[in-house]
Tab-separated table of C-alpha atoms in Angstrom:
chain	number	residue	atom	x	y	z
A	1	MET	CA	0.015	0.072	0.035
A	2	LYS	CA	1.342	3.555	-0.621
A	3	PRO	CA	2.099	5.793	2.186
A	4	ILE	CA	-0.688	8.107	3.233
A	5	PRO	CA	0.802	11.290	1.952
A	6	MET	CA	1.157	9.746	-1.458
A	7	MET	CA	-2.311	8.405	-1.384
A	8	LEU	CA	-3.717	11.781	-0.636
A	9	SER	CA	-1.877	13.359	-3.433
A	10	MET	CA	-3.774	11.265	-5.852
A	11	LEU	CA	-7.290	12.155	-4.715
A	12	VAL	CA	-8.490	14.469	-7.357
A	13	MET	CA	-9.684	13.977	-10.931
A	14	GLY	CA	-10.324	15.831	-13.965
A	15	ILE	CA	-13.129	14.688	-16.065
A	16	THR	CA	-15.563	16.671	-18.488
A	17	SER	CA	-18.831	15.225	-19.866
A	18	SER	CA	-18.753	14.028	-23.319
A	19	ALA	CA	-20.675	11.277	-24.708
A	20	VAL	CA	-21.421	10.274	-28.417
A	21	MET	CA	-23.742	7.967	-29.782
A	22	ALA	CA	-21.232	6.009	-32.019
A	23	GLU	CA	-20.435	2.713	-33.587
A	24	GLY	CA	-18.393	0.613	-33.209
A	25	THR	CA	-2.408	1.120	-41.959
A	26	SER	CA	-0.483	3.706	-41.299
A	27	THR	CA	2.497	4.496	-43.439
A	28	ALA	CA	5.683	4.114	-41.289
A	29	SER	CA	7.888	7.221	-41.281
A	30	ALA	CA	10.464	9.061	-39.460
A	31	ARG	CA	9.128	11.320	-36.533
A	32	LEU	CA	8.586	14.613	-37.805
A	33	PRO	CA	7.900	17.792	-35.967
A	34	THR	CA	4.036	18.042	-35.217
A	35	THR	CA	2.508	20.883	-37.190
A	36	THR	CA	0.739	23.438	-35.040
A	37	LEU	CA	-2.743	24.505	-35.656
A	38	ALA	CA	-1.479	28.121	-35.450
A	39	ASP	CA	0.666	27.613	-38.484
A	40	SER	CA	-2.407	26.479	-40.556
A	41	SER	CA	-4.040	29.094	-43.117
A	42	LEU	CA	-7.753	29.912	-41.875
A	43	SER	CA	-10.365	29.065	-44.642
A	44	ASN	CA	-13.465	28.942	-42.310
A	45	ALA	CA	-15.327	32.145	-43.476
A	46	GLY	CA	-18.181	31.248	-41.171
A	47	LEU	CA	-15.941	30.827	-38.010
A	48	PRO	CA	-17.263	33.019	-35.196
A	49	ASN	CA	-14.831	35.584	-34.067
A	50	VAL	CA	-12.715	35.361	-37.111
A	51	ARG	CA	-12.969	38.913	-38.812
A	52	PRO	CA	-10.857	40.482	-41.611
A	53	ALA	CA	-9.970	43.423	-39.393
A	54	ASN	CA	-8.529	41.270	-36.630
A	55	SER	CA	-4.662	40.427	-36.816
A	56	ASP	CA	-3.698	37.189	-38.048
A	57	ILE	CA	-2.476	35.917	-34.698
A	58	VAL	CA	-5.924	36.806	-33.205
A	59	ASN	CA	-7.791	34.964	-35.917
A	60	ARG	CA	-5.595	31.979	-35.339
A	61	GLY	CA	-6.269	32.026	-31.716
A	62	ALA	CA	-10.221	32.159	-32.438
A	63	TYR	CA	-9.705	28.825	-34.336
A	64	ILE	CA	-7.618	27.336	-31.490
A	65	ALA	CA	-10.147	28.221	-29.097
A	66	ARG	CA	-12.602	26.371	-31.131
A	67	ALA	CA	-10.383	23.354	-31.714
A	68	ALA	CA	-9.523	23.171	-27.886
A	69	ASP	CA	-13.483	23.471	-27.275
A	70	CYS	CA	-12.952	26.098	-24.664
A	71	MET	CA	-16.818	27.142	-24.962
A	72	ALA	CA	-17.916	23.481	-23.748
A	73	CYS	CA	-16.947	24.490	-20.330
A	74	HIS	CA	-16.579	28.238	-20.196
A	75	GLY	CA	-19.684	28.959	-22.307
A	76	GLU	CA	-20.352	30.895	-25.283
A	77	ASP	CA	-19.267	34.158	-23.645
A	78	TYR	CA	-16.456	32.606	-21.905
A	79	ALA	CA	-17.887	33.828	-18.595
A	80	GLY	CA	-17.875	30.489	-16.957
A	81	GLY	CA	-20.073	29.002	-14.396
A	82	THR	CA	-20.763	25.541	-16.039
A	83	ALA	CA	-20.861	22.566	-13.527
A	84	ILE	CA	-18.528	19.868	-14.166
A	85	ASP	CA	-19.685	16.780	-12.194
A	86	THR	CA	-17.051	14.720	-10.333
A	87	PRO	CA	-17.144	12.016	-7.957
A	88	MET	CA	-15.732	14.553	-5.313
A	89	GLY	CA	-18.488	17.171	-6.145
A	90	SER	CA	-19.198	19.791	-8.706
A	91	ILE	CA	-16.411	21.882	-10.130
A	92	TYR	CA	-17.455	25.073	-11.957
A	93	SER	CA	-15.691	26.715	-14.737
A	94	THR	CA	-14.167	30.276	-14.401
A	95	ASN	CA	-14.518	33.458	-16.117
A	96	ILE	CA	-11.605	33.649	-18.885
A	97	THR	CA	-12.779	36.980	-20.468
A	98	PRO	CA	-10.519	40.066	-20.031
A	99	SER	CA	-12.097	41.104	-16.907
A	100	LYS	CA	-9.330	42.404	-14.552
A	101	ARG	CA	-11.437	41.644	-11.481
A	102	TYR	CA	-13.397	38.320	-12.390
A	103	GLY	CA	-11.458	36.938	-15.338
A	104	ILE	CA	-7.798	36.633	-16.765
A	105	GLY	CA	-7.468	40.351	-17.642
A	106	ASP	CA	-4.328	40.535	-15.500
A	107	TYR	CA	-2.883	37.361	-16.969
A	108	THR	CA	0.228	37.493	-18.845
A	109	GLU	CA	1.076	35.067	-21.628
A	110	MET	CA	3.226	33.013	-19.261
A	111	ASP	CA	0.225	32.912	-16.797
A	112	LEU	CA	-1.898	31.308	-19.542
A	113	LYS	CA	0.946	28.852	-20.546
A	114	ASN	CA	1.101	27.721	-16.891
A	115	ALA	CA	-2.504	27.300	-16.456
A	116	LEU	CA	-2.833	25.208	-19.630
A	117	GLN	CA	0.358	23.250	-19.286
A	118	LYS	CA	0.768	22.910	-15.685
A	119	GLY	CA	-2.649	23.492	-14.105
A	120	ARG	CA	-1.217	26.509	-12.176
A	121	ALA	CA	-2.981	29.691	-11.864
A	122	PRO	CA	-1.243	32.791	-10.570
A	123	ASP	CA	-2.564	32.272	-7.091
A	124	HIS	CA	-3.616	28.770	-6.824
A	125	MET	CA	-3.485	25.212	-8.434
A	126	LEU	CA	-6.280	24.292	-10.805
A	127	TYR	CA	-8.362	21.225	-10.594
A	128	PRO	CA	-7.917	18.991	-13.559
A	129	ALA	CA	-11.517	19.323	-14.680
A	130	MET	CA	-9.673	21.912	-16.787
A	131	PRO	CA	-7.990	19.526	-19.087
A	132	TYR	CA	-4.524	20.597	-18.565
A	133	ALA	CA	-3.160	16.959	-18.395
A	134	ALA	CA	-4.098	17.121	-22.086
A	135	TYR	CA	-3.291	20.726	-22.751
A	136	SER	CA	0.321	20.223	-21.295
A	137	GLY	CA	1.210	19.146	-24.917
A	138	MET	CA	0.004	22.323	-26.505
A	139	LYS	CA	2.477	24.207	-28.712
A	140	GLU	CA	3.946	27.424	-27.838
A	141	GLU	CA	2.627	29.074	-31.131
A	142	ASP	CA	-0.797	27.830	-30.339
A	143	ILE	CA	-0.715	29.246	-26.867
A	144	SER	CA	0.439	32.574	-27.991
A	145	ALA	CA	-2.332	32.848	-30.517
A	146	LEU	CA	-4.965	31.821	-28.117
A	147	PHE	CA	-3.750	34.423	-25.560
A	148	ALA	CA	-3.946	37.011	-28.189
A	149	TYR	CA	-7.549	36.120	-29.066
A	150	LEU	CA	-8.515	35.943	-25.419
A	151	GLN	CA	-7.524	39.571	-25.021
A	152	THR	CA	-10.168	40.469	-27.693
A	153	VAL	CA	-13.298	38.836	-26.508
A	154	PRO	CA	-16.053	40.942	-24.733
A	155	VAL	CA	-15.291	41.597	-21.196
A	156	VAL	CA	-17.827	40.161	-18.624
A	157	ASP	CA	-17.338	41.803	-15.275
A	158	GLU	CA	-18.980	39.364	-12.963
A	159	ALA	CA	-18.041	36.204	-11.342
A	160	PRO	CA	-19.837	32.911	-12.092
A	161	THR	CA	-22.818	32.560	-9.841
A	162	GLN	CA	-21.355	29.274	-8.493
A	163	LYS	CA	-18.068	28.598	-6.793
A	164	THR	CA	-16.255	25.364	-6.550
A	165	GLU	CA	-16.361	24.303	-2.961
A	166	LEU	CA	-15.006	20.623	-2.596
A	167	PRO	CA	-15.234	18.699	0.502
A	168	PHE	CA	-12.191	17.793	2.651
A	169	PRO	CA	-9.558	16.842	1.474
A	170	PHE	CA	-10.200	17.708	-2.058
A	171	ASN	CA	-10.512	21.430	-1.112
A	172	ILE	CA	-6.875	21.369	-0.560
A	173	ARG	CA	-5.549	22.455	-3.957
A	174	THR	CA	-1.814	21.863	-3.207
A	175	LEU	CA	-2.605	18.047	-3.423
A	176	MET	CA	-2.735	18.626	-7.234
A	177	LEU	CA	1.021	18.495	-7.082
A	178	GLY	CA	1.132	14.902	-6.297
A	179	TRP	CA	-1.814	14.335	-8.826
A	180	ASN	CA	0.252	15.992	-11.530
A	181	PHE	CA	3.477	14.243	-10.864
A	182	LEU	CA	1.379	10.982	-11.410
A	183	ASN	CA	-0.909	11.847	-14.459
A	184	VAL	CA	0.726	14.882	-16.429
A	185	PRO	CA	0.868	14.392	-19.336
A	186	SER	CA	-1.982	12.393	-19.915
A	187	THR	CA	-0.682	10.783	-23.157
A	188	GLU	CA	2.568	9.949	-24.863
A	189	ASN	CA	3.325	10.672	-28.736
A	190	ARG	CA	3.413	7.297	-30.644
A	191	ASP	CA	6.314	6.409	-33.162
A	192	GLY	CA	5.676	5.367	-36.676
A	193	LEU	CA	2.894	7.811	-37.565
A	194	THR	CA	2.602	9.719	-40.963
A	195	GLN	CA	2.777	13.551	-40.690
A	196	THR	CA	-1.009	13.596	-41.153
A	197	GLN	CA	-1.433	10.933	-38.327
A	198	GLN	CA	0.799	13.145	-36.164
A	199	ARG	CA	-1.170	16.238	-36.548
A	200	GLY	CA	-4.168	14.070	-35.880
A	201	GLU	CA	-2.554	12.814	-32.553
A	202	TYR	CA	-1.914	16.574	-31.515
A	203	ILE	CA	-5.522	17.416	-32.229
A	204	VAL	CA	-7.037	14.353	-30.504
A	205	ASN	CA	-4.641	14.134	-27.578
A	206	ASN	CA	-4.065	17.726	-26.829
A	207	LEU	CA	-6.437	20.219	-28.054
A	208	GLU	CA	-9.701	18.419	-28.427
A	209	HIS	CA	-8.733	16.271	-25.318
A	210	CYS	CA	-10.806	13.161	-26.654
A	211	GLY	CA	-9.389	10.841	-23.985
A	212	THR	CA	-10.912	12.931	-21.253
A	213	CYS	CA	-14.384	11.446	-21.720
A	214	HIS	CA	-13.537	8.367	-23.844
A	215	THR	CA	-10.831	6.711	-21.753
A	216	PRO	CA	-11.479	4.877	-18.347
A	217	ARG	CA	-9.703	6.117	-15.355
A	218	ASN	CA	-7.424	4.365	-12.954
A	219	SER	CA	-7.299	4.401	-9.180
A	220	THR	CA	-5.791	7.981	-9.102
A	221	MET	CA	-8.540	9.188	-11.535
A	222	GLY	CA	-5.791	9.599	-14.236
A	223	PHE	CA	-6.267	7.830	-17.636
A	224	ASP	CA	-5.882	4.136	-17.758
A	225	LYS	CA	-3.526	4.274	-20.600
A	226	GLU	CA	-3.848	0.640	-21.563
A	227	LYS	CA	-7.438	1.201	-22.483
A	228	TYR	CA	-7.097	4.560	-24.282
A	229	LEU	CA	-10.013	5.837	-26.116
A	230	SER	CA	-11.917	2.552	-25.260
A	231	GLY	CA	-14.975	4.066	-23.770
A	232	ALA	CA	-16.029	5.174	-20.172
A	233	GLN	CA	-18.969	5.914	-18.048
A	234	LEU	CA	-19.568	9.502	-17.124
A	235	GLY	CA	-22.459	9.464	-14.655
A	236	HIS	CA	-25.578	8.837	-16.781
A	237	TRP	CA	-23.658	9.196	-19.892
A	238	HIS	CA	-21.384	6.609	-21.804
A	239	ALA	CA	-18.834	7.872	-23.953
A	240	PRO	CA	-18.090	4.696	-26.298
A	241	ASN	CA	-15.204	3.107	-27.722
A	242	ILE	CA	-13.660	4.995	-30.401
A	243	THR	CA	-10.714	2.729	-31.294
A	244	PRO	CA	-10.845	0.968	-34.491
A	245	ASP	CA	-12.149	-2.256	-33.033
A	246	GLU	CA	-14.880	-3.582	-35.521
A	247	SER	CA	-17.068	-5.149	-32.952
A	248	SER	CA	-17.169	-2.655	-30.251
A	249	GLY	CA	-15.658	0.535	-31.675
A	250	ILE	CA	-15.597	2.383	-34.878
A	251	GLY	CA	-13.658	-0.018	-36.916
A	252	ASN	CA	-16.458	-0.115	-39.504
A	253	TRP	CA	-16.332	3.495	-40.080
A	254	SER	CA	-14.362	4.826	-42.826
A	255	GLU	CA	-12.084	7.892	-42.429
A	256	GLN	CA	-14.812	10.041	-44.476
A	257	ASP	CA	-17.287	8.737	-41.937
A	258	ILE	CA	-15.502	9.996	-39.029
A	259	VAL	CA	-14.945	13.515	-40.910
A	260	THR	CA	-18.821	13.541	-41.623
A	261	TYR	CA	-19.720	12.903	-38.120
A	262	LEU	CA	-17.428	15.462	-36.608
A	263	ARG	CA	-18.590	18.030	-39.083
A	264	THR	CA	-22.278	17.392	-38.999
A	265	GLY	CA	-22.822	15.351	-35.864
A	266	GLU	CA	-24.707	12.863	-37.781
A	267	LEU	CA	-23.991	9.713	-39.759
A	268	ASP	CA	-27.031	8.392	-41.468
A	269	GLN	CA	-28.560	5.210	-39.634
A	270	ARG	CA	-25.663	4.930	-37.480
A	271	ALA	CA	-24.812	7.609	-35.156
A	272	TYR	CA	-26.069	11.108	-33.934
A	273	ALA	CA	-24.331	13.425	-31.587
A	274	GLY	CA	-26.389	14.163	-28.402
A	275	GLY	CA	-25.599	15.547	-24.999
A	276	PRO	CA	-21.953	16.380	-24.318
A	277	MET	CA	-20.792	15.135	-27.640
A	278	GLY	CA	-23.366	17.340	-29.449
A	279	GLU	CA	-21.835	20.364	-27.700
A	280	ALA	CA	-18.457	19.064	-28.697
A	281	VAL	CA	-19.812	19.226	-32.379
A	282	ALA	CA	-21.671	22.443	-32.068
A	283	HIS	CA	-18.779	24.499	-30.482
A	284	SER	CA	-15.836	22.807	-31.787
A	285	THR	CA	-15.203	20.047	-34.219
A	286	ARG	CA	-17.786	21.490	-37.043
A	287	TYR	CA	-15.630	24.370	-37.271
A	288	LEU	CA	-12.231	22.486	-38.088
A	289	LYS	CA	-10.850	22.795	-41.375
A	290	ASN	CA	-11.205	19.745	-43.599
A	291	GLU	CA	-7.507	18.940	-43.329
A	292	ASP	CA	-7.710	18.615	-39.516
A	293	LEU	CA	-10.798	16.542	-39.557
A	294	SER	CA	-9.093	14.372	-42.003
A	295	ALA	CA	-5.965	14.176	-39.763
A	296	ILE	CA	-8.116	13.288	-36.805
A	297	ALA	CA	-9.764	10.561	-38.802
A	298	SER	CA	-6.428	9.227	-40.021
A	299	TYR	CA	-5.029	8.931	-36.362
A	300	LEU	CA	-8.232	7.263	-35.165
A	301	LYS	CA	-7.895	4.474	-37.514
A	302	ALA	CA	-4.345	4.161	-36.444
A	303	VAL	CA	-4.563	4.006	-32.577
A	304	PRO	CA	-4.404	0.240	-31.341
A	305	ALA	CA	-7.951	-1.410	-31.498
A	306	ILE	CA	-9.501	-2.411	-28.065
A	307	GLN	CA	-12.316	-4.826	-27.889
A	308	THR	CA	-14.808	-4.211	-24.990
A	309	GLU	CA	-17.703	-6.285	-23.684
A	310	ASP	CA	-20.191	-3.737	-24.933
A	311	LYS	CA	-20.433	-4.816	-28.646
A	312	VAL	CA	-22.459	-3.269	-31.269
A	313	ALA	CA	-24.857	-5.450	-33.505
A	314	ALA	CA	-24.376	-5.005	-37.023
A	315	VAL	CA	-26.661	-2.754	-39.227
A	316	ASP	CA	-29.345	-4.967	-40.829
A	317	ILE	CA	-30.795	-2.365	-43.308
A	318	SER	CA	-33.667	-4.666	-44.320
A	319	ARG	CA	-35.166	-4.525	-40.787
A	320	LEU	CA	-34.924	-0.779	-40.488
A	321	PRO	CA	-38.169	1.267	-41.170
A	322	THR	CA	-38.258	3.771	-44.014
A	323	PRO	CA	-40.336	7.061	-44.127
A	324	ILE	CA	-43.823	6.535	-45.764
A	325	ASN	CA	-42.744	9.228	-48.265
A	326	GLU	CA	-39.814	11.172	-49.143
A	327	SER	CA	-41.300	14.535	-47.726
A	328	ILE	CA	-42.984	13.554	-44.337
A	329	THR	CA	-39.928	14.184	-42.256
A	330	HIS	CA	-39.973	17.829	-43.439
A	331	ASP	CA	-43.770	18.193	-43.285
A	332	LEU	CA	-44.956	18.668	-39.716
A	333	LEU	CA	-48.750	18.761	-40.365
A	334	ALA	CA	-48.321	15.291	-42.437
A	335	GLN	CA	-46.353	13.931	-39.446
A	336	ASN	CA	-48.946	15.090	-37.026
A	337	GLU	CA	-51.672	13.305	-39.050
A	338	TYR	CA	-49.702	10.208	-39.470
A	339	LEU	CA	-49.135	9.892	-35.565
A	340	THR	CA	-52.706	10.433	-34.912
A	341	GLN	CA	-53.430	7.786	-37.195
A	342	ALA	CA	-50.997	5.512	-35.820
A	343	LYS	CA	-52.162	6.138	-32.217
A	344	ALA	CA	-55.708	5.352	-33.327
A	345	GLU	CA	-54.725	2.035	-34.834
A	346	VAL	CA	-52.888	0.856	-31.621
A	347	GLY	CA	-55.543	2.323	-29.365
A	348	ASN	CA	-55.283	5.484	-27.499
A	349	GLY	CA	-54.544	4.797	-23.780
A	350	SER	CA	-53.167	1.364	-24.382
A	351	ASP	CA	-50.184	0.261	-22.401
A	352	SER	CA	-48.318	-1.513	-25.083
A	353	SER	CA	-44.766	-0.814	-26.014
A	354	GLU	CA	-45.875	0.728	-29.288
A	355	SER	CA	-48.475	3.020	-27.786
A	356	LEU	CA	-46.185	4.174	-25.057
A	357	TYR	CA	-43.490	5.013	-27.795
A	358	LEU	CA	-46.057	6.902	-29.746
A	359	ALA	CA	-47.418	8.858	-26.699
A	360	ALA	CA	-43.989	9.810	-25.212
A	361	CYS	CA	-41.497	9.854	-28.114
A	362	GLY	CA	-43.494	9.812	-31.522
A	363	SER	CA	-44.265	13.599	-31.715
A	364	CYS	CA	-40.483	14.298	-31.904
A	365	HIS	CA	-38.764	11.282	-33.280
A	366	GLY	CA	-41.559	10.491	-35.677
A	367	VAL	CA	-43.876	7.094	-35.907
A	368	ASP	CA	-41.031	5.669	-38.109
A	369	GLY	CA	-38.073	6.925	-36.006
A	370	ASN	CA	-36.874	9.481	-38.597
A	371	GLY	CA	-37.293	12.532	-36.555
A	372	GLN	CA	-37.726	16.032	-37.824
A	373	PRO	CA	-34.552	17.398	-39.395
A	374	ASP	CA	-35.821	20.962	-39.962
A	375	ALA	CA	-36.805	21.161	-36.084
A	376	ARG	CA	-33.669	19.447	-35.132
A	377	TYR	CA	-35.268	16.588	-33.594
A	378	ALA	CA	-32.927	13.540	-33.932
A	379	PRO	CA	-33.654	10.577	-36.153
A	380	ILE	CA	-32.951	7.283	-34.080
A	381	VAL	CA	-33.144	4.607	-36.741
A	382	GLY	CA	-30.006	2.573	-36.969
A	383	LEU	CA	-28.176	4.407	-34.193
A	384	SER	CA	-25.523	2.306	-32.717
A	385	SER	CA	-26.406	3.424	-29.174
A	386	ILE	CA	-29.651	1.317	-29.580
A	387	ARG	CA	-27.799	-1.589	-31.174
A	388	ARG	CA	-25.303	-2.374	-28.286
A	389	ASP	CA	-25.298	-5.360	-26.239
A	390	LYS	CA	-25.906	-3.119	-23.079
A	391	PRO	CA	-29.032	-1.122	-23.280
A	392	ASP	CA	-27.562	1.225	-20.625
A	393	ALA	CA	-27.159	4.165	-23.024
A	394	LEU	CA	-30.610	4.179	-24.427
A	395	VAL	CA	-32.240	3.534	-20.896
A	396	ASN	CA	-30.398	6.346	-19.559
A	397	MET	CA	-31.594	8.850	-22.163
A	398	ILE	CA	-35.077	7.803	-21.638
A	399	LEU	CA	-34.705	8.212	-17.728
A	400	HIS	CA	-32.750	11.450	-17.927
A	401	GLY	CA	-33.388	13.110	-21.347
A	402	VAL	CA	-30.863	14.863	-23.292
A	403	GLU	CA	-30.101	18.637	-23.184
A	404	GLY	CA	-29.722	20.500	-26.412
A	405	ALA	CA	-26.020	21.251	-27.478
A	406	THR	CA	-26.827	24.848	-28.160
A	407	ASN	CA	-29.214	27.602	-26.718
A	408	THR	CA	-31.493	26.936	-29.537
A	409	SER	CA	-31.339	23.082	-29.479
A	410	PRO	CA	-34.525	21.237	-28.447
A	411	ILE	CA	-34.228	19.406	-25.080
A	412	MET	CA	-35.451	15.931	-24.720
A	413	PRO	CA	-37.029	15.398	-21.555
A	414	GLY	CA	-36.535	12.757	-19.077
A	415	PHE	CA	-39.383	10.296	-18.088
A	416	SER	CA	-38.068	8.872	-14.803
A	417	ASP	CA	-41.114	10.708	-13.202
A	418	GLU	CA	-43.706	9.872	-15.656
A	419	LEU	CA	-43.176	6.319	-16.628
A	420	ASN	CA	-42.409	3.374	-14.385
A	421	SER	CA	-39.618	0.825	-14.838
A	422	GLU	CA	-41.728	-1.664	-16.858
A	423	GLN	CA	-42.945	1.140	-19.120
A	424	ILE	CA	-39.341	2.395	-19.778
A	425	ALA	CA	-38.227	-1.244	-20.427
A	426	GLY	CA	-41.122	-1.631	-23.002
A	427	ILE	CA	-40.115	1.513	-24.981
A	428	THR	CA	-36.559	0.473	-24.792
A	429	ASN	CA	-37.310	-2.875	-26.216
A	430	TYR	CA	-39.642	-1.373	-28.891
A	431	VAL	CA	-36.925	1.061	-30.192
A	432	ARG	CA	-34.065	-1.595	-30.269
A	433	VAL	CA	-36.056	-3.874	-32.112
A	434	ASN	CA	-38.219	-1.640	-34.487
A	435	PHE	CA	-35.580	1.153	-35.051
A	436	GLY	CA	-32.309	-0.767	-34.017
A	437	GLY	CA	-33.086	-3.795	-36.381
A	438	LEU	CA	-32.455	-6.132	-33.605
A	439	THR	CA	-34.239	-9.426	-33.758
A	440	SER	CA	-35.266	-9.311	-30.153
A	441	SER	CA	-34.446	-7.346	-26.902
A	442	GLU	CA	-35.109	-8.439	-23.395
A	443	VAL	CA	-34.782	-5.422	-21.151
A	444	SER	CA	-36.735	-5.754	-18.108
A	445	ALA	CA	-37.944	-3.455	-15.309
A	446	ASP	CA	-35.209	-4.867	-13.104
A	447	ASP	CA	-32.654	-4.007	-15.611
A	448	VAL	CA	-33.948	-0.429	-15.807
A	449	ASP	CA	-33.840	-0.265	-11.839
A	450	ARG	CA	-30.180	-1.314	-11.996
A	451	ILE	CA	-29.193	1.273	-14.531
A	452	ALA	CA	-30.999	3.929	-12.790
A	453	THR	CA	-29.116	3.514	-9.909
A	454	THR	CA	-25.621	2.639	-11.533
A	455	GLY	CA	-23.177	5.472	-12.179
A	456	ALA	CA	-19.433	5.484	-12.871
A	457	ASP	CA	-17.320	3.386	-10.529
A	458	THR	CA	-15.751	5.649	-7.749
A	459	PRO	CA	-12.126	4.394	-6.994
A	460	PHE	CA	-11.508	3.474	-3.323
A	461	LEU	CA	-9.165	6.319	-2.817
A	462	ILE	CA	-11.762	8.633	-3.975
A	463	LYS	CA	-14.759	7.161	-2.117
A	464	TYR	CA	-12.887	7.009	1.156
A	465	ALA	CA	-10.629	10.138	0.884
A	466	GLY	CA	-11.843	11.925	3.814
A	467	LEU	CA	-11.459	8.885	6.124
A	468	LEU	CA	-7.994	8.310	4.729
A	469	ALA	CA	-7.128	11.836	5.216
A	470	ILE	CA	-8.197	11.794	8.760
A	471	VAL	CA	-6.302	8.597	9.499
A	472	GLY	CA	-3.209	10.200	7.661
A	473	ILE	CA	-3.458	13.206	10.028
A	474	ILE	CA	-3.668	11.033	13.067
A	475	VAL	CA	-0.757	8.701	12.066
A	476	ALA	CA	1.336	11.905	11.218
A	477	VAL	CA	0.543	13.270	14.677
A	478	ILE	CA	1.356	10.034	16.442
A	479	ILE	CA	4.727	9.848	14.406
A	480	ILE	CA	5.397	13.494	15.368
A	481	VAL	CA	4.824	12.795	19.052
A	482	PHE	CA	6.669	9.685	19.055
A	483	ILE	CA	9.734	11.631	17.484
A	484	ILE	CA	9.448	14.254	19.990
A	485	ARG	CA	9.366	11.877	22.881
A	486	ALA	CA	12.319	10.042	21.478
A	487	ILE	CA	14.227	13.415	21.229
A	488	LEU	CA	13.395	14.308	24.788
A	489	ARG	CA	14.474	11.141	26.374
A	490	ALA	CA	17.563	11.119	24.409
A	491	ARG	CA	18.431	14.456	26.184
A	492	ARG	CA	17.616	13.431	29.526
A	493	ARG	CA	19.939	10.558	29.227
A	494	ARG	CA	22.745	12.942	28.641
């Protein structure tokens, strides 16, 4: 067992929610210097905050802020206040506008560099909910560009309404020194990658920090590097396996599939970005240049494939429903008439699985599961999240709902207070068979109860941190008393 001081130094984690509804040969070359995003020419005319009047370095910084997904935690105005749930409690993001009182207006470029690469603000240590374990690999040029850009964003002269207040011993920020020693950097560069794959490695591992959600954690809440990108449970969300394993990861996706998904958040009859992954697409990946998305795709196809237990059934196109006509998903009146007719046919008020689906889900996702693209209600036909061996992801979405990725996105409500476990199990089975193409689904009310009460596993060190800290203090006091007594006795003998 590790000494108590070392154990205490490991008791904090950095984790941000990001889930994706995703399914599951590189050319060897000498290691070349990784190209930085700040070096690339900008061609995103629609990229927010990129303006001809800005200097080149500010415009590059705006791009890097998108590539680093800063808005996911700090908000669209960078004023902070977003809650990041961890096993130790909620950590709230801070104001990073140029406000001198509440933000980073007094930061020097070195201050920003220390925050990004070392988790060290001018007057305190940061919690790794800010993914500095990944940002530690950011290039100097990119940090300089990001610093220049952050000086130009509108000032928000107010503090976030919530302040991070973790329980003992997690409120002792100096413990981060031990955590950093063990877990920073979070990844290592691999040999044998092409120059394009090296670029993708930099974006995936450092800027986009994909492993923060998609990699399981070890006992110190750092990355379990042997299971890199193989999927992880994040509270009620599951960030799936994105290694190139064909049965449980995205091995059946082409590089173009990956690019399309990251650009649009959709892959027809296979994947739809919801929840935290929807936020990542909305605020970050859809703004990346094609060459950067292609680099990500090339790298993800080159990482070691890891097979997990939660396999995904292959798509059986013949079993998937099709719209009754080509225009109905865009015709809300026709959809409403079709839904009314379908409800009448199964019997209004019936407690059958089909009737429950039509009553709770049909108005948004459609009778045939094809959604309403114009209104941004997701199609659910063929999604890998409903074809997985484990129904947990789908059950959790029905139980807890899905928040929209942006302020204008529709919100899927949760039904945990409206439907009982048996009804939720019925909807789950109906969706998996009728829209996932599975031949059968046997989710029970007991399964729903289990999923509803199961979250991410909390390591022993985190669960009993307070007790361990108290024991450590007591042991330390006893040792100090023993040493003092020994010294006093030795003096008396003289």
